[in-house]
Amino acid sequence: MSETYLCGGCGVTLQSEDKEALGYVPASSLKNEDVLCKRCFQLKHYNKHMPVSLTDDDFLAMVSSISESKGLIVHLIDIFDVDGTLISSLPRIVGDNPIILVGNKVDLLPKSTNLRKVTQWLRTLANEANLNVIDVFLISSATGVGMEEVAKNMNAYREGKNIYVVGITNVGKSTFINKYIDEATGLKEVITTSYFPGTTLGFIEIPLDDQGSLIDTPGIVNPDQMAHYVSNKDLKLITPRKEIKARTYQLNSEQTLFIGGLGRFDFIKGERQSFVCYFANEVPIHRTKLENADELFKNQLGKLLTPPNSETLKNLPEQRESTFKIEPGQHDIVFPGLGWITTKTGDITVSAHSPKGTITSIRKSFF
């Protein structure tokens, strides 16, 4: 082919020679407007996922080319999986370019959440990661909450240069960009969106004016994300889609809560008290005695304790335990990619179990 054509959904170079290779379209469709490759067509019209041949290094190398350009970086993260979606290596990838940090899915937080605390917490994490963050915003790309404010500031901060939207796979970059473009131009579904990680395979450039463009970049793969351990069906189940409803449990010491079969919380030592669980409303929580927890997990994983389903069980790593001695005050025990449990008074000892590779953590509560 004498000319190069790019897929309007994922940005990959289109070709008509190999039906099994990335970017395939029939030759008769190559010169049409807004052509989708075979993979994006299947995603958009049938929600069917086709595996890709790009490696993690391919994704990273492609995104790292941003450091050679000048522009504004919009780093999108998932508020429900900050540890898994904040890219601590971003300065090496984007160079000295200024960064706006955007926390997505704010509409799913309980209404009692102190958003000012969330914003300050994100600033602190960014500073600890040495990110050159000039501003922080909380938005919902699904509902449009906060989009007007962040769009206004994106336009001001870019100073006529390109805007690069970067993030971990499955963080919602394409949805964010589609919402931004919809509000700015009225165009809908400009790029492919999907639950499946790695939808965008190359740079997708959307002109803003004569000086610069909005550019969707390939998602950077974080192998420690929960999303990479569960099936597509389980991923939809554990991903919140509406406001999370708090579930409160009164526990004595030596009692356990199972979050499906993907997380486990042990109350080891302390006075009887309340623990508040914040997970997708569809994820079941099961209470039992600590002395019975190991046996229950062994016999009921994938049965009473679901998710995981049978497909996830094929690749699910063994559980890893972390123990926390919690001082007085409210704290959150965070299960990456799932949610968190809030302790109400502290001065207790607890442990958290999650698949090996994911890392549970503790933070001061937002409430």
Short mmCIF file of C-alpha atoms in Angstrom, two decimals:
data_model
loop_
_atom_site.label_atom_id
_atom_site.label_comp_id
_atom_site.label_asym_id
_atom_site.label_seq_id
_atom_site.Cartn_x
_atom_site.Cartn_y
_atom_site.Cartn_z
CA MET A 1 0.00 0.00 0.00
CA SER A 2 1.38 3.38 -0.93
CA GLU A 3 -0.57 5.19 1.80
CA THR A 4 -0.86 4.42 5.50
CA TYR A 5 -4.31 4.24 7.05
CA LEU A 6 -5.04 4.00 10.78
CA CYS A 7 -7.95 2.30 12.53
CA GLY A 8 -10.41 4.86 13.87
CA GLY A 9 -10.99 2.71 16.95
CA CYS A 10 -7.58 1.63 18.25
CA GLY A 11 -5.05 3.53 16.13
CA VAL A 12 -3.31 0.47 14.69
CA THR A 13 -2.05 0.61 11.09
CA LEU A 14 -4.62 -0.92 8.74
CA GLN A 15 -3.72 -3.69 6.30
CA SER A 16 -5.64 -6.01 3.98
CA GLU A 17 -3.12 -8.82 3.43
CA ASP A 18 -3.36 -10.98 6.58
CA LYS A 19 -6.78 -11.68 8.11
CA GLU A 20 -5.19 -12.95 11.36
CA ALA A 21 -2.80 -10.02 11.86
CA LEU A 22 -3.49 -6.72 13.63
CA GLY A 23 -5.28 -4.06 11.60
CA TYR A 24 -6.98 -6.27 9.03
CA VAL A 25 -9.80 -4.80 6.91
CA PRO A 26 -11.02 -5.79 3.46
CA ALA A 27 -9.12 -3.88 0.74
CA SER A 28 -12.38 -2.33 -0.47
CA SER A 29 -12.85 -0.60 2.90
CA LEU A 30 -9.38 0.89 3.33
CA LYS A 31 -10.13 4.32 1.92
CA ASN A 32 -13.51 4.74 3.61
CA GLU A 33 -13.86 7.28 6.40
CA ASP A 34 -13.68 6.10 10.05
CA VAL A 35 -12.67 2.55 9.15
CA LEU A 36 -12.49 0.03 12.01
CA CYS A 37 -10.11 -2.89 11.95
CA LYS A 38 -11.56 -6.38 12.32
CA ARG A 39 -10.78 -6.42 16.05
CA CYS A 40 -12.46 -3.07 16.79
CA PHE A 41 -15.47 -3.99 14.65
CA GLN A 42 -15.94 -7.15 16.72
CA LEU A 43 -15.57 -5.17 19.96
CA LYS A 44 -17.97 -2.41 18.97
CA HIS A 45 -20.75 -4.46 17.43
CA TYR A 46 -20.49 -7.81 19.23
CA ASN A 47 -18.47 -7.02 22.40
CA LYS A 48 -16.20 -9.84 21.26
CA HIS A 49 -12.58 -9.69 22.39
CA MET A 50 -9.78 -10.77 20.04
CA PRO A 51 -6.28 -11.28 21.54
CA VAL A 52 -3.45 -9.06 20.32
CA SER A 53 0.16 -9.84 19.46
CA LEU A 54 1.73 -6.71 20.98
CA THR A 55 3.85 -7.28 24.10
CA ASP A 56 3.97 -5.17 27.25
CA ASP A 57 7.31 -3.78 26.04
CA ASP A 58 5.71 -2.78 22.72
CA PHE A 59 3.09 -0.73 24.55
CA LEU A 60 5.65 0.91 26.83
CA ALA A 61 8.05 1.76 24.00
CA MET A 62 5.24 3.35 21.99
CA VAL A 63 4.08 5.55 24.87
CA SER A 64 7.64 6.49 25.84
CA SER A 65 8.01 8.40 22.57
CA ILE A 66 5.95 11.16 24.22
CA SER A 67 9.11 12.36 26.02
CA GLU A 68 10.43 13.51 22.64
CA SER A 69 7.42 15.82 22.14
CA LYS A 70 6.07 18.90 23.90
CA GLY A 71 2.55 18.93 25.24
CA LEU A 72 0.21 18.49 28.19
CA ILE A 73 -0.08 15.05 29.80
CA VAL A 74 -3.47 14.02 31.17
CA HIS A 75 -2.87 11.02 33.45
CA LEU A 76 -6.15 9.19 34.06
CA ILE A 77 -6.36 6.94 37.12
CA ASP A 78 -9.09 4.79 38.65
CA ILE A 79 -10.13 6.03 42.10
CA PHE A 80 -11.03 2.45 43.02
CA ASP A 81 -7.59 1.14 42.05
CA VAL A 82 -5.16 4.02 42.57
CA ASP A 83 -2.24 1.76 43.47
CA GLY A 84 -2.80 -0.26 40.33
CA THR A 85 -3.33 2.69 37.96
CA LEU A 86 -0.97 5.44 39.15
CA ILE A 87 2.09 5.21 36.89
CA SER A 88 5.06 5.95 39.15
CA SER A 89 7.45 5.66 36.19
CA LEU A 90 5.57 8.37 34.26
CA PRO A 91 8.42 10.96 34.43
CA ARG A 92 10.66 8.58 32.46
CA ILE A 93 7.91 8.13 29.88
CA VAL A 94 6.76 11.72 29.36
CA GLY A 95 9.91 13.67 30.24
CA ASP A 96 9.47 17.20 31.57
CA ASN A 97 5.99 17.69 30.15
CA PRO A 98 3.44 19.03 32.71
CA ILE A 99 0.88 16.57 34.05
CA ILE A 100 -2.78 16.89 35.02
CA LEU A 101 -3.89 14.04 37.30
CA VAL A 102 -7.52 13.01 36.73
CA GLY A 103 -9.27 10.61 39.11
CA ASN A 104 -12.04 8.78 37.26
CA LYS A 105 -15.27 7.18 38.59
CA VAL A 106 -16.01 9.81 41.27
CA ASP A 107 -19.73 9.17 40.71
CA LEU A 108 -19.33 5.69 42.19
CA LEU A 109 -18.03 6.92 45.55
CA PRO A 110 -20.55 7.02 48.41
CA LYS A 111 -22.12 10.46 48.85
CA SER A 112 -20.48 10.73 52.29
CA THR A 113 -17.02 10.83 50.70
CA ASN A 114 -14.96 13.94 51.44
CA LEU A 115 -13.83 14.82 47.90
CA ARG A 116 -11.42 17.47 49.17
CA LYS A 117 -9.61 14.74 51.12
CA VAL A 118 -9.54 12.53 48.02
CA THR A 119 -8.02 15.33 45.95
CA GLN A 120 -5.39 16.08 48.60
CA TRP A 121 -4.57 12.39 48.93
CA LEU A 122 -3.99 12.13 45.17
CA ARG A 123 -1.70 15.18 45.30
CA THR A 124 0.32 13.55 48.07
CA LEU A 125 0.67 10.29 46.15
CA ALA A 126 1.73 12.18 43.02
CA ASN A 127 4.37 14.11 44.96
CA GLU A 128 5.70 10.90 46.49
CA ALA A 129 6.02 9.46 42.97
CA ASN A 130 7.86 12.63 41.78
CA LEU A 131 5.19 13.41 39.20
CA ASN A 132 5.22 16.94 37.81
CA VAL A 133 1.52 17.44 38.60
CA ILE A 134 0.17 20.95 38.04
CA ASP A 135 -3.45 20.17 38.95
CA VAL A 136 -5.76 17.39 40.16
CA PHE A 137 -9.38 16.79 39.14
CA LEU A 138 -12.09 14.28 40.05
CA ILE A 139 -14.45 13.26 37.25
CA SER A 140 -16.77 10.60 35.91
CA SER A 141 -16.21 9.93 32.24
CA ALA A 142 -19.35 7.77 32.26
CA THR A 143 -21.76 10.45 33.53
CA GLY A 144 -19.84 13.61 32.64
CA VAL A 145 -19.44 14.80 36.25
CA GLY A 146 -16.47 17.18 36.43
CA MET A 147 -15.84 17.00 32.68
CA GLU A 148 -16.66 20.66 31.99
CA GLU A 149 -14.11 21.83 34.56
CA VAL A 150 -11.33 19.47 33.49
CA ALA A 151 -11.91 20.25 29.79
CA LYS A 152 -11.68 23.98 30.46
CA ASN A 153 -8.39 23.54 32.31
CA MET A 154 -6.99 21.14 29.72
CA ASN A 155 -7.51 23.78 27.06
CA ALA A 156 -5.83 26.44 29.22
CA TYR A 157 -2.86 24.35 30.35
CA ARG A 158 -1.98 22.97 26.91
CA GLU A 159 -1.01 26.45 25.62
CA GLY A 160 -1.75 25.46 22.03
CA LYS A 161 0.20 22.19 22.20
CA ASN A 162 -0.93 18.57 21.97
CA ILE A 163 -2.76 16.83 24.80
CA TYR A 164 -1.65 13.24 25.49
CA VAL A 165 -4.04 11.08 27.51
CA VAL A 166 -2.11 8.29 29.26
CA GLY A 167 -3.06 5.55 31.68
CA ILE A 168 -2.96 1.90 32.62
CA THR A 169 -5.00 -0.51 30.49
CA ASN A 170 -8.72 -0.58 31.30
CA VAL A 171 -8.64 2.71 33.25
CA GLY A 172 -11.25 4.34 31.00
CA LYS A 173 -9.13 6.53 28.70
CA SER A 174 -11.24 5.94 25.61
CA THR A 175 -14.48 6.68 27.46
CA PHE A 176 -12.92 9.86 28.88
CA ILE A 177 -11.85 11.03 25.43
CA ASN A 178 -15.20 10.16 23.86
CA LYS A 179 -16.99 12.21 26.54
CA TYR A 180 -14.59 15.13 26.04
CA ILE A 181 -15.03 15.07 22.24
CA ASP A 182 -18.81 14.67 22.56
CA GLU A 183 -19.05 17.78 24.73
CA ALA A 184 -16.62 19.73 22.56
CA THR A 185 -17.90 18.78 19.09
CA GLY A 186 -21.08 16.69 19.44
CA LEU A 187 -19.36 13.66 17.86
CA LYS A 188 -20.10 10.39 19.63
CA GLU A 189 -18.04 7.18 20.11
CA VAL A 190 -15.03 8.50 18.21
CA ILE A 191 -12.83 5.68 19.49
CA THR A 192 -13.50 2.11 20.57
CA THR A 193 -14.34 1.47 24.22
CA SER A 194 -14.49 -1.90 25.94
CA TYR A 195 -14.24 -3.62 29.33
CA PHE A 196 -11.27 -5.52 27.97
CA PRO A 197 -7.72 -4.31 28.74
CA GLY A 198 -5.58 -3.06 25.87
CA THR A 199 -8.27 -1.77 23.50
CA THR A 200 -6.14 1.08 22.13
CA LEU A 201 -3.13 -0.27 20.20
CA GLY A 202 -1.58 2.90 18.76
CA PHE A 203 -1.77 6.67 18.97
CA ILE A 204 -5.19 8.01 17.97
CA GLU A 205 -4.90 11.68 16.99
CA ILE A 206 -7.99 13.90 17.15
CA PRO A 207 -7.37 17.47 15.88
CA LEU A 208 -8.38 20.25 18.26
CA ASP A 209 -7.27 23.25 16.22
CA ASP A 210 -4.49 24.31 13.86
CA GLN A 211 -1.91 24.06 16.64
CA GLY A 212 -2.51 20.77 18.37
CA SER A 213 -4.47 17.56 18.80
CA LEU A 214 -5.90 15.37 21.53
CA ILE A 215 -4.03 12.06 21.43
CA ASP A 216 -5.19 8.76 22.92
CA THR A 217 -2.22 6.55 23.76
CA PRO A 218 -1.93 2.78 24.24
CA GLY A 219 -2.70 1.61 27.76
CA ILE A 220 0.40 0.68 29.76
CA VAL A 221 0.11 -2.85 31.10
CA ASN A 222 0.47 -3.28 34.87
CA PRO A 223 0.76 -7.04 35.45
CA ASP A 224 -0.05 -6.57 39.15
CA GLN A 225 -3.58 -5.32 38.47
CA MET A 226 -6.48 -7.50 39.58
CA ALA A 227 -7.90 -7.07 36.06
CA HIS A 228 -5.15 -9.31 34.69
CA TYR A 229 -6.02 -12.19 37.02
CA VAL A 230 -9.77 -12.46 36.41
CA SER A 231 -11.95 -13.48 33.49
CA ASN A 232 -13.84 -10.91 31.44
CA LYS A 233 -17.07 -11.93 33.17
CA ASP A 234 -15.56 -11.53 36.63
CA LEU A 235 -14.00 -8.22 35.65
CA LYS A 236 -17.45 -6.84 34.82
CA LEU A 237 -18.75 -8.14 38.17
CA ILE A 238 -16.04 -6.56 40.36
CA THR A 239 -16.01 -3.26 38.43
CA PRO A 240 -18.52 -0.86 40.07
CA ARG A 241 -21.11 0.56 37.67
CA LYS A 242 -23.21 2.64 40.11
CA GLU A 243 -22.77 4.29 43.49
CA ILE A 244 -21.30 1.85 45.98
CA LYS A 245 -23.53 1.10 48.95
CA ALA A 246 -21.73 0.71 52.28
CA ARG A 247 -22.17 -2.67 53.95
CA THR A 248 -21.48 -2.70 57.71
CA TYR A 249 -20.50 -5.75 59.76
CA GLN A 250 -20.17 -5.97 63.55
CA LEU A 251 -17.22 -8.27 64.18
CA ASN A 252 -15.65 -9.86 67.22
CA SER A 253 -11.95 -10.60 67.15
CA GLU A 254 -11.07 -13.83 65.33
CA GLN A 255 -13.77 -13.37 62.71
CA THR A 256 -13.27 -13.20 58.93
CA LEU A 257 -14.94 -11.53 55.95
CA PHE A 258 -14.52 -13.01 52.47
CA ILE A 259 -14.95 -10.62 49.52
CA GLY A 260 -16.19 -13.26 47.12
CA GLY A 261 -13.12 -15.46 46.90
CA LEU A 262 -10.75 -12.74 45.67
CA GLY A 263 -10.17 -11.01 49.00
CA ARG A 264 -10.18 -11.93 52.68
CA PHE A 265 -10.20 -9.73 55.81
CA ASP A 266 -9.28 -11.20 59.21
CA PHE A 267 -10.06 -9.31 62.44
CA ILE A 268 -7.28 -10.78 64.56
CA LYS A 269 -7.22 -8.71 67.76
CA GLY A 270 -9.28 -5.91 69.30
CA GLU A 271 -12.62 -4.98 70.86
CA ARG A 272 -15.86 -5.80 69.06
CA GLN A 273 -16.57 -3.05 66.52
CA SER A 274 -17.97 -2.10 63.13
CA PHE A 275 -16.24 -2.57 59.78
CA VAL A 276 -17.69 -0.89 56.69
CA CYS A 277 -17.17 -2.56 53.31
CA TYR A 278 -17.02 -0.65 50.02
CA PHE A 279 -17.04 -3.01 47.04
CA ALA A 280 -19.11 -3.35 43.87
CA ASN A 281 -22.66 -4.00 45.01
CA GLU A 282 -22.79 -7.28 43.08
CA VAL A 283 -19.79 -8.78 44.92
CA PRO A 284 -21.00 -11.02 47.78
CA ILE A 285 -19.43 -10.79 51.25
CA HIS A 286 -19.39 -13.86 53.49
CA ARG A 287 -18.68 -13.85 57.26
CA THR A 288 -17.18 -16.77 59.18
CA LYS A 289 -14.96 -17.60 62.15
CA LEU A 290 -11.23 -17.16 61.62
CA GLU A 291 -10.61 -20.76 62.70
CA ASN A 292 -12.83 -21.95 59.83
CA ALA A 293 -11.53 -19.56 57.16
CA ASP A 294 -8.75 -21.68 55.66
CA GLU A 295 -10.97 -24.73 55.31
CA LEU A 296 -13.84 -22.71 53.86
CA PHE A 297 -11.53 -21.11 51.30
CA LYS A 298 -10.10 -24.50 50.33
CA ASN A 299 -13.49 -26.19 49.86
CA GLN A 300 -15.69 -23.33 48.62
CA LEU A 301 -13.48 -21.22 46.34
CA GLY A 302 -15.40 -20.78 43.09
CA LYS A 303 -18.56 -22.20 44.71
CA LEU A 304 -19.90 -20.32 47.74
CA LEU A 305 -16.97 -17.91 47.44
CA THR A 306 -17.46 -16.29 44.02
CA PRO A 307 -16.05 -14.57 42.11
CA PRO A 308 -13.78 -16.21 40.92
CA ASN A 309 -15.58 -18.28 38.32
CA SER A 310 -14.13 -21.41 36.75
CA GLU A 311 -12.31 -19.46 34.03
CA THR A 312 -10.58 -17.16 36.54
CA LEU A 313 -9.56 -20.14 38.68
CA LYS A 314 -7.37 -21.47 35.86
CA ASN A 315 -4.89 -18.60 36.30
CA LEU A 316 -5.58 -17.20 39.78
CA PRO A 317 -2.41 -17.04 41.96
CA GLU A 318 -2.41 -18.20 45.56
CA GLN A 319 -3.41 -15.73 48.26
CA ARG A 320 -0.86 -13.44 49.90
CA GLU A 321 -1.37 -12.16 53.47
CA SER A 322 -0.45 -8.72 54.87
CA THR A 323 -0.91 -7.85 58.56
CA PHE A 324 -1.67 -4.34 59.86
CA LYS A 325 -1.58 -2.97 63.41
CA ILE A 326 -3.99 -0.04 63.20
CA GLU A 327 -3.72 2.99 65.49
CA PRO A 328 -6.82 4.75 66.86
CA GLY A 329 -8.81 6.58 64.17
CA GLN A 330 -10.56 5.61 60.96
CA HIS A 331 -8.49 3.82 58.33
CA ASP A 332 -9.13 2.02 55.04
CA ILE A 333 -7.69 -1.39 54.25
CA VAL A 334 -7.46 -1.32 50.46
CA PHE A 335 -7.87 -4.40 48.27
CA PRO A 336 -6.45 -3.32 44.87
CA GLY A 337 -8.95 -3.60 42.05
CA LEU A 338 -11.76 -4.55 44.43
CA GLY A 339 -12.42 -1.81 47.01
CA TRP A 340 -11.73 -1.25 50.69
CA ILE A 341 -12.85 -1.91 54.28
CA THR A 342 -13.02 1.01 56.73
CA THR A 343 -12.11 0.47 60.38
CA LYS A 344 -14.13 2.71 62.71
CA THR A 345 -12.03 3.08 65.89
CA GLY A 346 -8.63 1.50 65.38
CA ASP A 347 -6.26 0.11 68.03
CA ILE A 348 -6.66 -3.31 66.42
CA THR A 349 -4.74 -5.92 64.43
CA VAL A 350 -6.10 -7.17 61.13
CA SER A 351 -4.80 -9.04 58.10
CA ALA A 352 -5.76 -8.81 54.44
CA HIS A 353 -5.42 -11.53 51.81
CA SER A 354 -5.37 -10.95 48.04
CA PRO A 355 -3.96 -12.80 45.01
CA LYS A 356 -0.16 -12.84 45.01
CA GLY A 357 1.04 -10.00 42.79
CA THR A 358 -1.57 -7.54 44.04
CA ILE A 359 -0.63 -5.53 47.13
CA THR A 360 -3.08 -4.62 49.90
CA SER A 361 -2.40 -1.33 51.69
CA ILE A 362 -3.64 1.00 54.45
CA ARG A 363 -4.59 4.69 54.29
CA LYS A 364 -6.45 7.24 56.40
CA SER A 365 -10.15 7.09 55.66
CA PHE A 366 -11.90 9.60 53.38
CA PHE A 367 -14.99 9.66 55.59
#
